[in-house]
Tab-separated table of C-alpha atoms in Angstrom:
chain	number	residue	atom	x	y	z
Z	28	MET	CA	46.080	16.491	106.231
Z	29	ARG	CA	47.593	19.014	103.835
Z	30	LEU	CA	45.077	20.971	101.766
Z	31	CYS	CA	45.361	23.767	99.216
Z	32	PHE	CA	42.392	26.120	98.765
Z	33	LEU	CA	42.199	28.117	95.528
Z	34	VAL	CA	40.259	31.241	96.517
Z	35	GLU	CA	39.564	34.323	94.380
Z	36	GLU	CA	39.773	37.840	95.814
Z	37	GLN	CA	35.973	38.059	95.614
Z	38	TYR	CA	35.737	35.451	98.375
Z	39	ARG	CA	38.647	36.685	100.528
Z	40	HIS	CA	36.328	37.814	103.337
Z	41	ASP	CA	33.384	35.460	102.772
Z	42	GLY	CA	32.276	33.047	105.454
Z	43	MET	CA	32.545	30.272	102.904
Z	44	PRO	CA	35.261	29.075	102.583
Z	45	ASN	CA	36.980	31.020	105.385
Z	46	GLU	CA	35.021	29.349	108.181
Z	47	VAL	CA	35.897	25.946	106.729
Z	48	ILE	CA	39.584	26.915	106.600
Z	49	ARG	CA	39.445	28.076	110.235
Z	50	TRP	CA	37.810	24.821	111.297
Z	51	LEU	CA	40.414	22.731	109.483
Z	52	THR	CA	43.409	24.617	110.872
Z	53	ALA	CA	41.955	24.566	114.380
Z	54	SER	CA	41.686	20.791	114.024
Z	55	GLY	CA	45.381	20.483	113.213
Z	56	HIS	CA	45.333	20.315	109.429
Z	57	GLN	CA	47.692	22.268	107.184
Z	58	VAL	CA	45.833	24.644	104.870
Z	59	ASP	CA	47.454	26.848	102.234
Z	60	VAL	CA	45.418	29.488	100.390
Z	61	VAL	CA	46.350	30.486	96.837
Z	62	ARG	CA	44.783	33.578	95.216
Z	63	PRO	CA	44.906	32.571	91.528
Z	64	GLY	CA	43.638	35.913	90.253
Z	65	GLY	CA	46.220	38.013	92.074
Z	66	SER	CA	49.409	35.987	92.103
Z	67	LEU	CA	52.370	35.194	89.879
Z	68	LEU	CA	52.137	31.423	89.883
Z	69	ARG	CA	55.179	29.216	89.363
Z	70	MET	CA	53.294	26.226	88.072
Z	71	SER	CA	56.096	23.657	88.340
Z	72	GLY	CA	56.564	24.352	92.034
Z	73	LEU	CA	52.912	24.837	92.836
Z	74	MET	CA	51.954	21.493	91.346
Z	75	ASP	CA	54.390	19.428	93.395
Z	76	THR	CA	52.644	16.067	93.420
Z	77	GLY	CA	53.500	15.427	97.062
Z	78	ALA	CA	52.602	18.838	98.458
Z	79	TYR	CA	48.886	18.360	99.227
Z	80	ASP	CA	46.386	15.621	99.934
Z	81	ALA	CA	43.663	17.540	98.091
Z	82	TRP	CA	42.966	20.752	96.199
Z	83	VAL	CA	39.763	22.702	96.870
Z	84	LEU	CA	38.318	25.343	94.552
Z	85	LYS	CA	36.269	28.405	95.582
Z	86	THR	CA	36.495	30.858	92.705
Z	87	VAL	CA	34.341	32.811	90.293
Z	88	SER	CA	33.154	30.961	87.210
Z	89	GLY	CA	35.383	32.794	84.748
Z	90	GLY	CA	38.444	33.005	86.988
Z	91	PRO	CA	41.789	31.203	86.555
Z	92	GLY	CA	41.289	28.939	89.573
Z	93	LEU	CA	39.673	26.162	87.572
Z	94	THR	CA	42.726	25.970	85.303
Z	95	LEU	CA	44.897	25.322	88.366
Z	96	LEU	CA	42.490	22.688	89.621
Z	97	GLU	CA	42.493	21.006	86.225
Z	98	ALA	CA	46.296	21.023	86.254
Z	99	ALA	CA	46.237	19.275	89.630
Z	100	ALA	CA	43.731	16.712	88.345
Z	101	ALA	CA	45.799	16.092	85.210
Z	102	LEU	CA	48.710	15.122	87.469
Z	103	GLY	CA	46.513	12.601	89.257
Z	104	LEU	CA	45.977	14.731	92.368
Z	105	THR	CA	42.727	14.721	94.353
Z	106	THR	CA	40.427	17.692	93.741
Z	107	VAL	CA	37.230	18.763	95.512
Z	108	ASN	CA	34.977	18.625	93.540
Z	109	ASP	CA	36.211	16.604	90.562
Z	110	ALA	CA	37.716	19.122	88.139
Z	111	ARG	CA	35.846	17.759	85.107
Z	112	SER	CA	32.588	17.914	87.028
Z	113	ILE	CA	33.172	21.553	87.919
Z	114	ARG	CA	33.813	22.426	84.281
Z	115	GLY	CA	30.583	20.613	83.410
Z	116	VAL	CA	28.439	22.920	85.546
Z	117	ARG	CA	30.335	26.210	85.314
Z	118	ASP	CA	29.652	26.394	81.588
Z	119	LYS	CA	25.858	26.683	81.584
Z	120	ALA	CA	25.592	25.701	77.912
Z	121	LEU	CA	27.600	22.556	78.586
Z	122	ALA	CA	25.604	21.869	81.744
Z	123	ALA	CA	22.338	22.116	79.800
Z	124	ALA	CA	23.575	19.709	77.135
Z	125	ILE	CA	24.771	17.172	79.709
Z	126	GLY	CA	21.696	17.468	81.916
Z	127	ARG	CA	19.067	17.263	79.183
Z	128	ASN	CA	20.848	14.320	77.578
Z	129	ARG	CA	20.849	12.442	80.891
Z	130	GLY	CA	17.233	13.036	81.755
Z	131	LEU	CA	17.292	16.055	84.055
Z	132	PRO	CA	14.302	18.436	83.794
Z	133	LEU	CA	16.043	21.522	82.410
Z	134	PRO	CA	14.446	24.138	80.149
Z	135	PRO	CA	15.285	24.015	76.432
Z	136	THR	CA	18.496	25.995	76.059
Z	137	TYR	CA	19.876	28.135	73.233
Z	138	ALA	CA	23.529	29.250	73.161
Z	139	VAL	CA	24.972	32.148	71.142
Z	140	ALA	CA	28.398	33.740	70.940
Z	141	CYS	CA	26.950	36.972	69.518
Z	142	PRO	CA	23.942	38.650	71.234
Z	143	GLU	CA	22.351	39.585	67.895
Z	144	LEU	CA	21.875	35.883	67.130
Z	145	LEU	CA	19.238	35.781	69.870
Z	146	ARG	CA	16.925	37.403	67.330
Z	147	GLU	CA	16.624	33.992	65.661
Z	148	ILE	CA	14.856	32.424	68.652
Z	149	PRO	CA	11.180	31.841	67.732
Z	150	THR	CA	8.720	34.342	69.170
Z	151	ALA	CA	6.734	31.455	70.652
Z	152	GLU	CA	9.600	30.811	73.098
Z	153	TYR	CA	9.171	34.201	74.813
Z	154	PRO	CA	9.469	35.308	77.543
Z	155	LEU	CA	13.119	34.299	77.770
Z	156	VAL	CA	15.704	34.206	80.520
Z	157	VAL	CA	19.073	35.319	79.118
Z	158	LYS	CA	22.341	35.081	81.062
Z	159	PRO	CA	26.093	34.595	80.526
Z	160	ALA	CA	27.164	30.982	80.178
Z	161	ASP	CA	29.825	31.591	82.833
Z	162	GLY	CA	27.657	33.715	85.112
Z	163	SER	CA	27.341	33.272	88.859
Z	164	SER	CA	25.582	34.843	91.856
Z	165	GLY	CA	22.712	36.081	89.675
Z	166	ARG	CA	25.000	38.335	87.615
Z	167	ALA	CA	23.533	39.713	84.366
Z	168	VAL	CA	20.398	37.532	84.438
Z	169	HIS	CA	17.672	39.165	82.335
Z	170	LEU	CA	13.991	38.422	81.853
Z	171	VAL	CA	13.196	39.295	78.231
Z	172	SER	CA	9.487	39.658	77.639
Z	173	SER	CA	9.481	40.088	73.849
Z	174	PRO	CA	11.648	40.485	70.721
Z	175	GLU	CA	11.214	44.256	71.127
Z	176	ARG	CA	12.609	44.097	74.650
Z	177	LEU	CA	15.518	42.022	73.345
Z	178	GLU	CA	16.498	44.809	70.938
Z	179	LEU	CA	16.788	47.226	73.874
Z	180	LEU	CA	18.854	44.722	75.826
Z	181	LEU	CA	21.397	43.863	73.112
Z	182	PRO	CA	23.884	46.678	74.018
Z	183	LEU	CA	23.967	45.418	77.634
Z	184	LEU	CA	24.740	41.887	76.481
Z	185	ALA	CA	27.696	42.907	74.330
Z	186	GLY	CA	30.960	41.712	75.821
Z	187	GLU	CA	29.378	39.007	77.984
Z	188	GLY	CA	30.846	36.216	75.869
Z	189	LEU	CA	28.825	33.057	75.327
Z	190	LEU	CA	25.180	33.564	76.297
Z	191	VAL	CA	22.426	31.085	77.055
Z	192	ALA	CA	18.705	31.709	76.647
Z	193	GLN	CA	15.877	29.586	78.039
Z	194	PRO	CA	12.090	29.932	77.996
Z	195	TYR	CA	10.884	31.428	81.261
Z	196	ILE	CA	9.299	28.929	83.669
Z	197	PRO	CA	6.196	30.431	85.363
Z	198	ASN	CA	6.712	30.276	89.113
Z	199	SER	CA	5.822	31.875	92.453
Z	200	GLY	CA	8.837	34.207	92.419
Z	201	THR	CA	10.880	32.097	94.824
Z	202	ASP	CA	13.544	29.460	94.152
Z	203	LEU	CA	14.248	26.321	96.104
Z	204	LYS	CA	17.972	26.055	96.755
Z	205	VAL	CA	19.125	22.572	97.696
Z	206	TYR	CA	22.581	22.262	99.233
Z	207	ALA	CA	24.326	18.877	99.074
Z	208	VAL	CA	27.163	18.148	101.475
Z	209	ALA	CA	28.559	14.719	100.539
Z	210	GLY	CA	25.600	12.668	101.684
Z	211	GLN	CA	23.241	15.234	103.230
Z	212	LEU	CA	20.672	17.541	101.645
Z	213	PHE	CA	19.319	20.835	102.973
Z	214	ALA	CA	16.641	23.013	101.352
Z	215	THR	CA	16.170	26.761	101.533
Z	216	GLU	CA	13.705	29.107	99.904
Z	217	ARG	CA	14.837	32.440	98.527
Z	218	CYS	CA	13.689	35.190	96.216
Z	219	SER	CA	14.386	34.590	92.528
Z	220	PRO	CA	16.926	36.992	90.962
Z	221	LEU	CA	14.212	37.746	88.382
Z	222	HIS	CA	11.733	38.829	91.066
Z	223	SER	CA	13.948	40.604	93.543
Z	224	ASP	CA	12.231	41.507	96.807
Z	225	PRO	CA	14.495	42.656	99.681
Z	226	ALA	CA	11.816	41.635	102.179
Z	227	VAL	CA	12.156	37.964	101.185
Z	228	ARG	CA	15.013	36.403	103.163
Z	229	GLU	CA	16.514	33.015	102.518
Z	230	ARG	CA	15.179	30.508	105.039
Z	231	ARG	CA	15.281	26.795	105.708
Z	232	VAL	CA	12.241	24.889	104.431
Z	233	PRO	CA	11.211	21.218	104.374
Z	234	LEU	CA	12.641	19.333	101.431
Z	235	PRO	CA	9.934	17.745	99.255
Z	236	ALA	CA	10.691	14.127	98.383
Z	237	GLU	CA	10.432	14.835	94.650
Z	238	VAL	CA	12.970	17.657	94.883
Z	239	ALA	CA	15.279	15.563	97.095
Z	240	ALA	CA	15.314	12.793	94.510
Z	241	LEU	CA	16.044	15.352	91.803
Z	242	ALA	CA	18.960	16.827	93.794
Z	243	VAL	CA	20.453	13.356	94.217
Z	244	GLN	CA	20.093	12.782	90.469
Z	245	VAL	CA	21.857	16.085	89.754
Z	246	GLY	CA	24.847	15.025	91.846
Z	247	ALA	CA	25.031	11.695	90.039
Z	248	VAL	CA	24.679	13.225	86.553
Z	249	TYR	CA	27.397	15.833	87.034
Z	250	GLY	CA	29.610	13.840	89.417
Z	251	LEU	CA	29.560	16.410	92.236
Z	252	ASP	CA	29.995	15.899	95.987
Z	253	LEU	CA	29.635	19.471	97.302
Z	254	TYR	CA	27.088	21.438	95.300
Z	255	GLY	CA	23.923	23.497	95.170
Z	256	VAL	CA	20.892	23.121	92.914
Z	257	ASP	CA	18.424	25.899	92.072
Z	258	VAL	CA	14.971	24.460	91.474
Z	259	LEU	CA	11.776	26.142	90.300
Z	260	LEU	CA	8.418	24.532	91.004
Z	261	GLY	CA	6.842	25.035	87.593
Z	262	PRO	CA	3.412	24.067	86.256
Z	263	GLU	CA	4.731	20.650	85.192
Z	264	GLY	CA	6.828	19.928	88.271
Z	265	PRO	CA	10.315	20.845	89.520
Z	266	VAL	CA	12.769	22.237	86.975
Z	267	VAL	CA	16.537	22.602	87.451
Z	268	VAL	CA	17.618	26.128	86.519
Z	269	ASP	CA	21.179	26.206	87.881
Z	270	VAL	CA	23.833	23.995	89.479
Z	271	ASN	CA	26.771	25.364	91.492
Z	272	ASP	CA	29.911	23.670	92.714
Z	273	PHE	CA	30.936	24.734	96.237
Z	274	PRO	CA	28.098	27.213	96.924
Z	275	SER	CA	27.663	29.391	100.028
Z	276	PHE	CA	25.809	26.735	102.075
Z	277	ARG	CA	23.810	29.542	103.695
Z	278	GLN	CA	21.278	28.356	106.270
Z	279	VAL	CA	22.917	24.918	106.500
Z	280	PRO	CA	23.340	24.157	110.219
Z	281	ASP	CA	26.988	23.831	111.275
Z	282	ALA	CA	27.952	24.361	107.648
Z	283	ALA	CA	31.686	24.864	108.287
Z	284	ALA	CA	32.026	21.618	110.224
Z	285	ARG	CA	29.931	19.640	107.753
Z	286	VAL	CA	31.818	20.917	104.712
Z	287	ALA	CA	35.203	20.447	106.427
Z	288	HIS	CA	34.351	16.831	107.302
Z	289	ALA	CA	33.235	16.232	103.707
Z	290	ILE	CA	36.495	17.669	102.316
Z	291	LEU	CA	38.586	15.501	104.644
Z	292	GLU	CA	36.649	12.386	103.681
Z	293	LEU	CA	37.005	13.170	99.977
Z	294	ALA	CA	40.734	13.759	100.474
Z	295	ARG	CA	41.075	10.403	102.249
Z	296	THR	CA	39.153	8.491	99.589
Z	297	GLY	CA	40.649	10.232	96.578
Z	298	GLY	CA	37.461	12.148	95.773
Z	299	SER	CA	34.918	9.352	96.123
Z	300	ALA	CA	31.935	10.052	98.360
Z	301	ALA	CA	28.658	8.388	99.195
Z	302	ALA	CA	25.615	9.432	97.176
Z	303	PRO	CA	23.605	12.263	98.766
Z	304	SER	CA	20.461	11.477	100.686
Z	305	SER	CA	17.630	13.549	102.112
Z	306	ARG	CA	18.481	12.575	105.705
Z	307	SER	CA	20.625	14.966	107.687
Z	308	VAL	CA	22.722	13.938	110.660
Z	309	PRO	CA	23.417	16.538	113.382
Z	310	CYS	CA	27.104	17.401	113.519
Z	311	ILE	CA	27.946	20.225	115.919
Z	312	LEU	CA	31.635	20.956	116.352
Z	313	PRO	CA	33.405	24.010	117.813
Z	314	LEU	CA	35.040	26.582	115.579
Z	315	ALA	CA	38.308	28.277	116.446
Z	316	SER	CA	39.784	31.529	115.183
Z	317	THR	CA	42.951	31.633	113.109
Z	318	THR	CA	45.039	34.183	111.304
Z	319	SER	CA	46.422	34.205	107.794
Z	320	VAL	CA	50.126	34.470	106.930
Z	321	THR	CA	51.335	35.189	103.428
Z	322	THR	CA	54.512	33.470	102.244
Z	323	GLY	CA	55.323	34.357	98.662
Z	324	ASN	CA	52.176	33.651	96.655
Z	325	VAL	CA	50.770	31.216	99.194
Z	326	GLU	CA	48.862	32.158	102.324
Z	327	ARG	CA	49.105	29.747	105.220
Z	328	ALA	CA	46.068	29.581	107.474
Z	329	VAL	CA	47.609	29.363	110.912
Z	330	GLY	CA	46.263	27.683	114.023
Z	331	THR	CA	49.669	27.545	115.714
Z	332	GLU	CA	53.073	28.816	114.636
Z	333	LEU	CA	55.100	28.865	111.424
Z	334	SER	CA	58.398	27.011	111.104
Z	335	GLU	CA	61.101	28.965	109.294
Z	336	GLY	CA	62.926	27.706	106.248
Z	337	ALA	CA	62.189	26.676	102.657
Z	338	ASP	CA	60.514	28.856	100.059
Z	339	SER	CA	57.094	27.898	101.360
Z	340	ALA	CA	56.928	28.118	105.139
Z	341	ARG	CA	55.624	24.966	106.775
Z	342	LEU	CA	52.991	24.927	109.457
Z	343	THR	CA	53.859	23.089	112.645
Z	344	ARG	CA	50.781	20.927	112.978
Z	345	ARG	CA	48.929	20.891	116.236
Z	346	MET	CA	48.106	17.316	117.168
């Protein structure tokens, strides 16, 4: 298969998606890597409708990669995940509106374009969790204990764009992170970004049935196939506090092979996958090393050799 990965500079050296790319190329698939934040992109050539079987996005929330993915989707090309679904979770204000409307247990959510407007939130809602609507990886997440504390925080929030604020959910200080890989669910426990403790390492934990059902519901509500869900076990039950498309899949056994298989299946079916379940099926496959070759604005992940000719060098597939 021919796949194009849109990968920001921030993830250039990350295991995810690089290990997936290595697995795919070692298995004989053609993989091109485009760096949307650091390239001059000739859109008419890049969006050749016959160039790729699927487009895969691994970029920061506010980066230009999603625009490219949406362009591919608008031309009827297969994207992983669905481009509209990604937009629906990357904007946390939009995600809250969609999720609450469709019955997901999310905290009440306020959205403001100007930090000073947070002053209008009733005092009874404090403490608050305030974060950028396009935030990721725990960036700029603040626990605001009182209106007085908010006043001190306002200068730090300037320039963050659209902000969301939610009442704080009392919890043990750890989050449950549920990773969904097109039909399989895996749970880990990790320290909350609001209660940072370096001694607490992310680890695999059993997945409670109630949380598994909630993770499946999240995938159905947002239309995602590869995703992560952050869940807090609050006084009234599990609460969804964040949803990520294409997360790190840390602690997922054989993550590269599982994610690669899911991408190939989604590419074959045009982006349609089975609903996630709480059962996991062992899938242990070897990984092989590759190198990366840059041709113009496109990097070709290489498992064999490059054929010369054309503006975009073509990989000679290993069968």
